[in-house]
mmCIF file of C-alpha atoms in Angstrom:
data_model
loop_
_atom_site.group_PDB
_atom_site.id
_atom_site.type_symbol
_atom_site.label_atom_id
_atom_site.label_comp_id
_atom_site.label_asym_id
_atom_site.label_seq_id
_atom_site.Cartn_x
_atom_site.Cartn_y
_atom_site.Cartn_z
ATOM 1 C CA MET A 226 -11.649 20.105 33.556
ATOM 2 C CA LEU A 227 -8.447 20.871 34.356
ATOM 3 C CA GLU A 228 -8.165 18.321 37.223
ATOM 4 C CA ALA A 229 -9.357 15.547 35.510
ATOM 5 C CA VAL A 230 -7.285 16.581 33.472
ATOM 6 C CA ASN A 231 -4.217 16.282 35.657
ATOM 7 C CA HIS A 232 -5.767 12.033 37.216
ATOM 8 C CA LEU A 233 -5.589 11.361 33.584
ATOM 9 C CA THR A 234 -3.916 8.180 33.322
ATOM 10 C CA TYR A 235 -1.288 6.930 30.219
ATOM 11 C CA GLU A 236 -3.725 4.587 28.822
ATOM 12 C CA GLN A 237 -6.253 7.941 28.682
ATOM 13 C CA TRP A 238 -4.313 9.757 27.261
ATOM 14 C CA ALA A 239 -2.958 7.285 24.520
ATOM 15 C CA TRP A 240 -6.081 7.009 23.903
ATOM 16 C CA ILE A 241 -7.013 10.493 23.603
ATOM 17 C CA LEU A 242 -3.580 11.018 20.952
ATOM 18 C CA PHE A 243 -4.780 8.432 19.030
ATOM 19 C CA ASP A 244 -8.118 10.855 18.570
ATOM 20 C CA ALA A 245 -5.968 14.008 17.304
ATOM 21 C CA GLY A 246 -3.463 12.069 15.016
ATOM 22 C CA CYS A 247 -6.704 10.021 13.694
ATOM 23 C CA TRP A 248 -9.329 13.488 13.229
ATOM 24 C CA GLY A 249 -6.284 14.976 12.434
ATOM 25 C CA TYR A 250 -5.316 12.869 9.564
ATOM 26 C CA ILE A 251 -9.129 12.386 8.457
ATOM 27 C CA SER A 252 -9.854 16.196 8.477
ATOM 28 C CA VAL A 253 -6.470 16.600 5.528
ATOM 29 C CA THR A 254 -8.222 13.956 3.382
ATOM 30 C CA VAL A 255 -11.223 12.703 3.801
ATOM 31 C CA GLY A 256 -12.394 16.185 4.901
ATOM 32 C CA THR A 257 -10.820 18.962 2.502
ATOM 33 C CA LEU A 258 -8.230 17.090 0.170
ATOM 34 C CA VAL A 259 -9.905 13.914 -0.748
ATOM 35 C CA PRO A 260 -13.305 16.635 -2.531
ATOM 36 C CA LEU A 261 -11.858 18.423 -4.635
ATOM 37 C CA VAL A 262 -9.354 15.857 -5.654
ATOM 38 C CA PHE A 263 -12.134 14.464 -6.544
ATOM 39 C CA LYS A 264 -13.491 16.728 -8.635
ATOM 40 C CA GLN A 265 -10.955 17.795 -9.637
ATOM 41 C CA ASP A 266 -9.994 14.742 -11.834
ATOM 42 C CA THR A 267 -14.259 14.242 -11.940
ATOM 43 C CA PRO A 268 -14.159 13.722 -16.375
ATOM 44 C CA GLU A 269 -15.531 16.404 -18.108
ATOM 45 C CA VAL A 270 -18.555 14.102 -18.794
ATOM 46 C CA ASP A 271 -19.669 13.595 -15.685
ATOM 47 C CA LYS A 272 -18.309 17.272 -14.666
ATOM 48 C CA LYS A 273 -22.402 18.279 -13.775
ATOM 49 C CA PHE A 274 -23.663 14.889 -11.581
ATOM 50 C CA THR A 275 -20.170 15.478 -9.237
ATOM 51 C CA THR A 276 -22.036 16.671 -6.741
ATOM 52 C CA GLU A 277 -24.259 13.368 -6.356
ATOM 53 C CA ILE A 278 -21.454 11.121 -7.304
ATOM 54 C CA TRP A 279 -19.920 12.037 -3.853
ATOM 55 C CA ALA A 280 -22.332 12.199 -1.716
ATOM 56 C CA ASN A 281 -22.854 8.608 -3.003
ATOM 57 C CA THR A 282 -19.350 7.027 -3.320
ATOM 58 C CA VAL A 283 -19.544 9.105 0.697
ATOM 59 C CA ALA A 284 -22.648 7.355 1.381
ATOM 60 C CA ILE A 285 -22.095 3.525 -0.034
ATOM 61 C CA GLY A 286 -18.261 3.614 2.040
ATOM 62 C CA THR A 287 -20.904 5.047 5.538
ATOM 63 C CA LEU A 288 -23.112 1.833 4.924
ATOM 64 C CA LEU A 289 -20.956 -0.738 4.748
ATOM 65 C CA SER A 290 -18.513 -0.159 7.812
ATOM 66 C CA GLY A 291 -22.015 0.023 9.311
ATOM 67 C CA LEU A 292 -23.064 -3.036 8.384
ATOM 68 C CA LEU A 293 -19.880 -5.203 9.017
ATOM 69 C CA CYS A 294 -19.636 -3.165 12.328
ATOM 70 C CA PRO A 295 -21.762 -4.783 14.139
ATOM 71 C CA ILE A 296 -20.409 -8.310 12.749
ATOM 72 C CA ILE A 297 -16.765 -6.766 13.664
ATOM 73 C CA GLY A 298 -17.622 -5.758 16.344
ATOM 74 C CA ALA A 299 -18.535 -9.253 17.993
ATOM 75 C CA GLY A 300 -15.779 -10.764 16.818
ATOM 76 C CA VAL A 301 -13.391 -8.552 18.614
ATOM 77 C CA ASP A 302 -14.745 -7.918 21.627
ATOM 78 C CA LEU A 303 -15.256 -11.851 21.345
ATOM 79 C CA LEU A 304 -11.248 -12.530 20.858
ATOM 80 C CA GLY A 305 -10.614 -9.549 23.392
ATOM 81 C CA LYS A 306 -8.874 -7.797 19.758
ATOM 82 C CA ARG A 307 -9.923 -4.212 20.019
ATOM 83 C CA LYS A 308 -6.342 -3.221 19.688
ATOM 84 C CA MET A 309 -5.411 -5.246 16.644
ATOM 85 C CA ALA A 310 -8.776 -4.190 14.614
ATOM 86 C CA VAL A 311 -7.741 -0.390 15.084
ATOM 87 C CA ALA A 312 -4.788 -1.110 13.829
ATOM 88 C CA VAL A 313 -5.495 -3.485 11.494
ATOM 89 C CA THR A 314 -8.362 -0.983 9.840
ATOM 90 C CA SER A 315 -5.991 2.315 10.356
ATOM 91 C CA VAL A 316 -3.878 0.879 8.587
ATOM 92 C CA ALA A 317 -6.197 -0.344 5.715
ATOM 93 C CA MET A 318 -7.727 3.006 5.807
ATOM 94 C CA THR A 319 -3.807 4.935 5.200
ATOM 95 C CA VAL A 320 -3.214 2.764 2.113
ATOM 96 C CA CYS A 321 -6.224 3.103 0.128
ATOM 97 C CA LEU A 322 -5.898 6.846 0.277
ATOM 98 C CA THR A 323 -2.111 6.877 0.147
ATOM 99 C CA LEU A 324 -2.985 4.940 -3.059
ATOM 100 C CA PHE A 325 -5.957 7.711 -3.616
ATOM 101 C CA ALA A 326 -3.735 10.749 -4.109
ATOM 102 C CA TYR A 327 -0.801 8.850 -6.298
ATOM 103 C CA ILE A 328 -3.239 7.121 -8.410
ATOM 104 C CA ASP A 329 -2.945 8.196 -12.098
ATOM 105 C CA SER A 330 -6.524 10.794 -12.389
ATOM 106 C CA GLN A 331 -7.155 8.468 -15.277
ATOM 107 C CA ALA A 332 -7.808 6.083 -13.890
ATOM 108 C CA TRP A 333 -11.393 7.922 -12.452
ATOM 109 C CA VAL A 334 -13.127 4.168 -11.715
ATOM 110 C CA LEU A 335 -10.598 3.427 -9.341
ATOM 111 C CA LEU A 336 -10.296 6.291 -7.251
ATOM 112 C CA LEU A 337 -14.025 6.360 -6.577
ATOM 113 C CA VAL A 338 -13.116 2.274 -5.139
ATOM 114 C CA LEU A 339 -10.106 3.616 -3.527
ATOM 115 C CA ALA A 340 -12.156 6.644 -1.195
ATOM 116 C CA VAL A 341 -15.235 3.584 -1.123
ATOM 117 C CA SER A 342 -12.699 2.112 1.163
ATOM 118 C CA GLY A 343 -11.033 4.340 2.349
ATOM 119 C CA MET A 344 -14.035 5.574 4.505
ATOM 120 C CA MET A 345 -15.523 2.284 4.448
ATOM 121 C CA PHE A 346 -11.952 0.637 7.046
ATOM 122 C CA TYR A 347 -13.097 4.608 8.324
ATOM 123 C CA GLY A 348 -16.379 4.213 9.821
ATOM 124 C CA VAL A 349 -14.807 0.540 11.166
ATOM 125 C CA LEU A 350 -12.324 2.095 13.268
ATOM 126 C CA GLN A 351 -13.346 4.413 14.111
ATOM 127 C CA SER A 352 -16.880 2.422 15.734
ATOM 128 C CA THR A 353 -14.507 -0.308 17.518
ATOM 129 C CA TYR A 354 -12.032 2.567 18.770
ATOM 130 C CA ASN A 355 -14.789 4.794 20.125
ATOM 131 C CA SER A 356 -16.246 1.402 21.749
ATOM 132 C CA ILE A 357 -12.962 1.307 24.084
ATOM 133 C CA LEU A 358 -13.495 4.598 25.948
ATOM 134 C CA ILE A 359 -15.755 2.524 28.441
ATOM 135 C CA HIS A 360 -12.938 -0.166 28.619
ATOM 136 C CA VAL A 361 -10.396 2.986 29.466
ATOM 137 C CA SER A 362 -12.659 4.656 31.832
ATOM 138 C CA ASP A 363 -15.168 4.241 34.658
ATOM 139 C CA THR A 364 -18.750 3.252 33.238
ATOM 140 C CA SER A 365 -19.557 6.888 35.405
ATOM 141 C CA GLU A 366 -22.128 9.343 33.426
ATOM 142 C CA ASP A 367 -19.472 12.171 34.521
ATOM 143 C CA ASP A 368 -16.168 10.325 33.438
ATOM 144 C CA LEU A 369 -18.079 8.838 30.293
ATOM 145 C CA VAL A 370 -18.726 12.937 28.918
ATOM 146 C CA PHE A 371 -15.323 14.541 30.025
ATOM 147 C CA MET A 372 -12.903 11.423 28.389
ATOM 148 C CA SER A 373 -15.859 12.488 25.246
ATOM 149 C CA CYS A 374 -15.442 16.238 25.702
ATOM 150 C CA PHE A 375 -11.745 16.328 25.922
ATOM 151 C CA GLN A 376 -11.334 13.612 23.135
ATOM 152 C CA CYS A 377 -13.344 15.420 20.546
ATOM 153 C CA ILE A 378 -11.037 19.089 21.809
ATOM 154 C CA LEU A 379 -8.236 17.967 21.742
ATOM 155 C CA GLY A 380 -9.159 15.685 18.368
ATOM 156 C CA ASN A 381 -9.912 19.148 16.658
ATOM 157 C CA ALA A 382 -6.928 21.067 18.020
ATOM 158 C CA GLY A 383 -4.643 18.264 16.944
ATOM 159 C CA ALA A 384 -6.741 18.908 13.675
ATOM 160 C CA MET A 385 -6.177 22.383 13.692
ATOM 161 C CA ILE A 386 -1.831 22.169 14.373
ATOM 162 C CA ILE A 387 -1.640 19.826 11.442
ATOM 163 C CA MET A 388 -3.714 21.141 9.012
ATOM 164 C CA SER A 389 -2.234 24.412 9.745
ATOM 165 C CA MET A 390 1.573 23.710 9.880
ATOM 166 C CA LEU A 391 0.653 21.813 5.884
ATOM 167 C CA GLY A 392 -0.245 26.213 5.641
ATOM 168 C CA LEU A 393 -3.740 24.412 4.213
ATOM 169 C CA ASP A 394 -4.452 27.626 5.410
ATOM 170 C CA ALA A 395 -2.215 29.980 2.461
ATOM 171 C CA ILE A 396 -2.289 27.887 0.532
ATOM 172 C CA THR A 397 -2.109 30.460 -1.396
ATOM 173 C CA ASP A 398 1.209 30.703 0.010
ATOM 174 C CA ARG A 399 2.786 27.055 -0.163
ATOM 175 C CA LYS A 400 5.033 25.762 -2.648
ATOM 176 C CA ILE A 401 5.922 22.654 -2.952
ATOM 177 C CA ALA A 402 9.533 22.304 -4.877
ATOM 178 C CA GLY A 403 9.395 25.409 -5.524
ATOM 179 C CA HIS A 404 6.087 25.273 -7.461
ATOM 180 C CA ALA A 405 2.815 26.532 -6.135
ATOM 181 C CA ALA A 406 1.046 24.557 -4.911
ATOM 182 C CA VAL A 407 -1.855 25.302 -6.892
ATOM 183 C CA VAL A 408 -2.962 26.230 -10.372
ATOM 184 C CA ASP A 409 -5.705 27.871 -11.631
ATOM 185 C CA ASP A 410 -7.201 27.152 -8.610
ATOM 186 C CA ALA A 411 -6.635 23.123 -8.789
ATOM 187 C CA LEU A 412 -4.714 21.455 -6.404
ATOM 188 C CA GLN A 413 -1.313 19.585 -7.951
ATOM 189 C CA PRO A 414 -0.445 16.240 -7.288
ATOM 190 C CA ALA A 415 2.587 17.203 -5.496
ATOM 191 C CA PHE A 416 0.943 19.293 -2.843
ATOM 192 C CA VAL A 417 -1.093 16.156 -2.495
ATOM 193 C CA GLN A 418 0.885 13.676 -2.655
ATOM 194 C CA GLN A 419 3.213 15.235 -0.060
ATOM 195 C CA THR A 420 0.452 16.663 2.081
ATOM 196 C CA PHE A 421 -1.017 13.027 2.456
ATOM 197 C CA ALA A 422 1.993 11.642 3.757
ATOM 198 C CA LEU A 423 3.254 13.927 5.716
ATOM 199 C CA SER A 424 -0.249 13.425 8.072
ATOM 200 C CA ALA A 425 0.344 9.706 7.982
ATOM 201 C CA VAL A 426 3.769 10.180 9.339
ATOM 202 C CA TRP A 427 0.892 12.826 11.889
ATOM 203 C CA PHE A 428 -0.840 10.267 12.199
ATOM 204 C CA ALA A 429 0.852 7.366 13.422
ATOM 205 C CA VAL A 430 3.510 9.310 15.661
ATOM 206 C CA LEU A 431 0.106 9.911 18.241
ATOM 207 C CA GLY A 432 -0.907 6.698 17.407
ATOM 208 C CA LEU A 433 2.040 4.798 18.111
ATOM 209 C CA PRO A 434 1.641 6.058 22.532
ATOM 210 C CA PHE A 435 -1.934 3.831 22.125
ATOM 211 C CA LEU A 436 -0.819 0.718 20.193
ATOM 212 C CA LEU A 437 1.601 0.368 23.233
ATOM 213 C CA LEU A 438 0.247 0.620 25.931
ATOM 214 C CA PHE A 439 -3.743 -0.014 25.554
ATOM 215 C CA GLN A 440 -3.839 -3.658 27.595
ATOM 216 C CA GLU A 441 -6.798 -5.679 26.995
ATOM 217 C CA THR A 442 -7.253 -9.407 28.556
ATOM 218 C CA PRO A 443 -8.896 -11.675 25.610
ATOM 219 C CA SER A 444 -12.574 -13.073 26.035
ATOM 220 C CA ILE A 445 -11.845 -16.606 24.481
ATOM 221 C CA LYS A 446 -8.934 -18.335 25.039
ATOM 222 C CA ALA A 447 -5.856 -18.533 22.300
ATOM 223 C CA ASN A 448 -7.144 -22.147 20.748
ATOM 224 C CA THR A 449 -9.942 -21.444 20.542
ATOM 225 C CA SER A 450 -10.496 -22.650 16.608
ATOM 226 C CA LEU A 451 -10.772 -19.978 13.806
ATOM 227 C CA GLN A 452 -14.630 -22.283 13.169
ATOM 228 C CA SER A 453 -15.267 -21.597 16.925
ATOM 229 C CA THR A 454 -15.024 -18.319 16.966
ATOM 230 C CA VAL A 455 -16.647 -17.070 13.531
ATOM 231 C CA ARG A 456 -19.735 -19.920 15.033
ATOM 232 C CA THR A 457 -20.033 -17.452 18.267
ATOM 233 C CA SER A 458 -19.460 -14.360 16.972
ATOM 234 C CA TRP A 459 -22.580 -15.100 14.533
ATOM 235 C CA ALA A 460 -24.346 -15.843 17.897
ATOM 236 C CA ALA A 461 -22.994 -12.931 19.917
ATOM 237 C CA PHE A 462 -24.157 -10.639 16.856
ATOM 238 C CA ARG A 463 -27.960 -12.142 17.166
ATOM 239 C CA LEU A 464 -29.101 -12.327 20.166
ATOM 240 C CA SER A 465 -27.617 -8.051 19.970
ATOM 241 C CA LEU A 466 -30.143 -7.916 17.427
ATOM 242 C CA MET A 467 -33.112 -8.921 19.601
ATOM 243 C CA ASN A 468 -32.185 -6.116 22.547
ATOM 244 C CA THR A 469 -34.622 -3.351 21.467
ATOM 245 C CA GLU A 470 -33.101 -0.606 22.658
ATOM 246 C CA LEU A 471 -29.689 -1.406 21.809
ATOM 247 C CA MET A 472 -31.370 -1.326 18.718
ATOM 248 C CA ARG A 473 -33.023 1.334 17.838
ATOM 249 C CA TYR A 474 -29.082 2.891 18.887
ATOM 250 C CA MET A 475 -27.446 0.566 16.193
ATOM 251 C CA VAL A 476 -30.336 1.953 13.650
ATOM 252 C CA ALA A 477 -29.618 5.681 14.928
ATOM 253 C CA THR A 478 -26.379 5.504 14.882
ATOM 254 C CA LEU A 479 -26.412 4.429 11.124
ATOM 255 C CA LEU A 480 -28.489 6.789 9.407
ATOM 256 C CA TYR A 481 -26.896 9.777 11.557
ATOM 257 C CA SER A 482 -23.333 8.612 10.711
ATOM 258 C CA ASP A 483 -24.184 8.137 6.871
ATOM 259 C CA ALA A 484 -25.493 11.027 7.273
ATOM 260 C CA ALA A 485 -23.388 13.327 8.570
ATOM 261 C CA SER A 486 -20.215 12.070 6.933
ATOM 262 C CA THR A 487 -21.868 12.703 3.485
ATOM 263 C CA LEU A 488 -22.835 16.270 4.541
ATOM 264 C CA ASP A 489 -19.679 16.724 5.261
ATOM 265 C CA SER A 490 -17.337 15.860 2.240
ATOM 266 C CA VAL A 491 -20.575 16.990 0.059
ATOM 267 C CA TYR A 492 -19.933 20.811 1.590
ATOM 268 C CA GLN A 493 -16.453 20.509 -0.169
ATOM 269 C CA VAL A 494 -17.549 19.726 -3.704
ATOM 270 C CA PHE A 495 -20.696 21.682 -3.669
ATOM 271 C CA ALA A 496 -19.378 25.336 -2.555
ATOM 272 C CA SER A 497 -16.763 24.338 -4.703
ATOM 273 C CA GLU A 498 -19.187 23.916 -7.891
ATOM 274 C CA ILE A 499 -20.410 27.403 -6.995
ATOM 275 C CA GLY A 500 -17.725 28.878 -7.103
ATOM 276 C CA ILE A 501 -15.565 29.164 -3.935
ATOM 277 C CA SER A 502 -11.922 29.096 -4.794
ATOM 278 C CA THR A 503 -10.293 26.504 -3.475
ATOM 279 C CA GLY A 504 -8.353 28.565 -1.216
ATOM 280 C CA THR A 505 -10.793 29.849 0.530
ATOM 281 C CA LEU A 506 -12.489 26.495 1.165
ATOM 282 C CA LEU A 507 -9.220 25.168 3.024
ATOM 283 C CA SER A 508 -9.265 28.329 5.188
ATOM 284 C CA ALA A 509 -12.870 27.831 6.172
ATOM 285 C CA ALA A 510 -11.621 23.798 6.881
ATOM 286 C CA VAL A 511 -8.641 25.530 9.084
ATOM 287 C CA ALA A 512 -11.205 27.808 10.673
ATOM 288 C CA THR A 513 -14.105 24.850 11.129
ATOM 289 C CA ARG A 514 -11.365 22.735 14.019
ATOM 290 C CA TRP A 515 -10.889 26.401 15.498
ATOM 291 C CA ILE A 516 -15.206 26.352 16.162
ATOM 292 C CA SER A 517 -15.528 22.747 16.846
ATOM 293 C CA LEU A 518 -12.360 23.247 20.129
ATOM 294 C CA LEU A 519 -14.723 26.037 21.055
ATOM 295 C CA SER A 520 -17.569 23.547 20.096
ATOM 296 C CA GLY A 521 -16.226 20.964 22.631
ATOM 297 C CA LEU A 522 -15.491 23.019 25.551
ATOM 298 C CA ALA A 523 -19.326 24.151 25.547
ATOM 299 C CA TRP A 524 -20.767 21.012 24.515
ATOM 300 C CA TYR A 525 -19.015 19.449 28.279
ATOM 301 C CA ALA A 526 -20.209 22.823 30.091
ATOM 302 C CA LEU A 527 -23.097 21.909 29.627
ATOM 303 C CA ALA A 528 -23.469 18.181 29.725
ATOM 304 C CA THR A 529 -22.219 19.290 32.831
ATOM 305 C CA ARG A 530 -23.793 22.110 34.064
ATOM 306 C CA GLY A 531 -27.232 22.831 31.814
ATOM 307 C CA PRO A 532 -29.225 20.125 30.217
ATOM 308 C CA GLY A 533 -26.528 17.574 30.303
ATOM 309 C CA ALA A 534 -25.686 14.957 27.010
ATOM 310 C CA ARG A 535 -29.294 14.097 25.752
ATOM 311 C CA ALA A 536 -30.051 17.681 25.599
ATOM 312 C CA CYS A 537 -26.340 18.406 23.547
ATOM 313 C CA MET A 538 -26.454 15.878 21.487
ATOM 314 C CA LEU A 539 -30.129 16.791 19.830
ATOM 315 C CA GLY A 540 -28.439 20.673 19.435
ATOM 316 C CA SER A 541 -26.136 19.157 17.153
ATOM 317 C CA ILE A 542 -28.046 17.559 15.269
ATOM 318 C CA GLY A 543 -31.031 20.544 15.184
ATOM 319 C CA LEU A 544 -27.284 22.613 13.665
ATOM 320 C CA THR A 545 -26.512 19.874 11.304
ATOM 321 C CA LEU A 546 -30.452 19.914 9.999
ATOM 322 C CA ALA A 547 -30.466 23.633 10.135
ATOM 323 C CA SER A 548 -27.164 24.181 8.213
ATOM 324 C CA CYS A 549 -28.579 21.835 5.199
ATOM 325 C CA VAL A 550 -31.115 24.394 5.290
ATOM 326 C CA LEU A 551 -28.998 27.278 4.841
ATOM 327 C CA ALA A 552 -26.498 25.496 1.885
ATOM 328 C CA ALA A 553 -29.481 24.691 0.003
ATOM 329 C CA ALA A 554 -31.302 28.477 0.899
#
C-alpha cells in the first residue's frame, strides 16, 4: 500500500482529502449529534415514538436522494459538471444542518424538514462524489480497490481527528464559555452550535483542494440550451433503465444505502432510549471511527491478498445484519 500511496497524483490526494473532510463533518453531525439533539427536542407527547420518527426521517431523506440521483447523475455526466454538483450539494447540505443546530427546538417540524433535506443532499453528494473515482484513477480493479480502501482509511482518520479535537470522546470535561457541554445528560445548544460550525470549517478546508485541482471536460457544447440538455439527460436516464445489470446495482445500492444509513443513525437514538448516557455514546462514536479505520486496512488486505472485493462486500453486509440481531436481542 505504501508504494501505491507514493504514486498518488495531486488530483487523487484532493479527492481523498475531500472524503476526510466530508466524512468528518457527517460523523460529527448526522452520525452523532443530530440524532441525539433530535431526541432531546422531540415533544413529550411524541417521546415514546422517537426511534420510529427518526428512522422514518432518515429513510425518507435517503429514499429521496436515491430517486434523484439517477436523474441528476445523467445530467452532470452529460454536462461534465460533477465538480459543480459536488460543490452545490455540499453547500446545501451544510446550510440545512447548520440551520438544524441553530433553529429553536420549539420548531420541531422545521427540524424534521431540515434533517430530511440535509440527508437528501448528502445522499446526492455522496453518489456524485464517489462516481468521480473512475475519473481520478485508472479502471483496473487493483487501482479501484486501492483508491476505495485508502479513501475509507483516510476518511475515518479524518473523522476520528475532528471528533477528538472537538472533545466528543471526553464530553464530561468539555466546556463552552465556562459552561458544561452536557447538563443532566442533555447536550447544550451552545456546544452543538459551536461543534457544527467548527466541523463545517474542517469540511471546507479539506474539501477546497478538490474544488481547485479536479479538472473535467464538459461533454456537450457550452451553448446547448437548457431544454435540450434536460431532454438529452432524460433520454440518457431512460436508456440506463434498459441496462439490467446497472438496474440491479442501482436497486441494490438504494436498498442497502437506505437501510445502512437508517441503522447508523437510529442506533444513537435507540441506545439513548434504553438508558446509555450521552457521554458514553459520544465516546463510542469516536471509538467506532478507530475501528472503521482498522477495518479499511483489513479490507484492503483481504481484497488484494484474500478472497477478493466481492467477498469483502458480502462479509460487510453479513456483519451489518449481525449487529442488527445483537442490538435487538
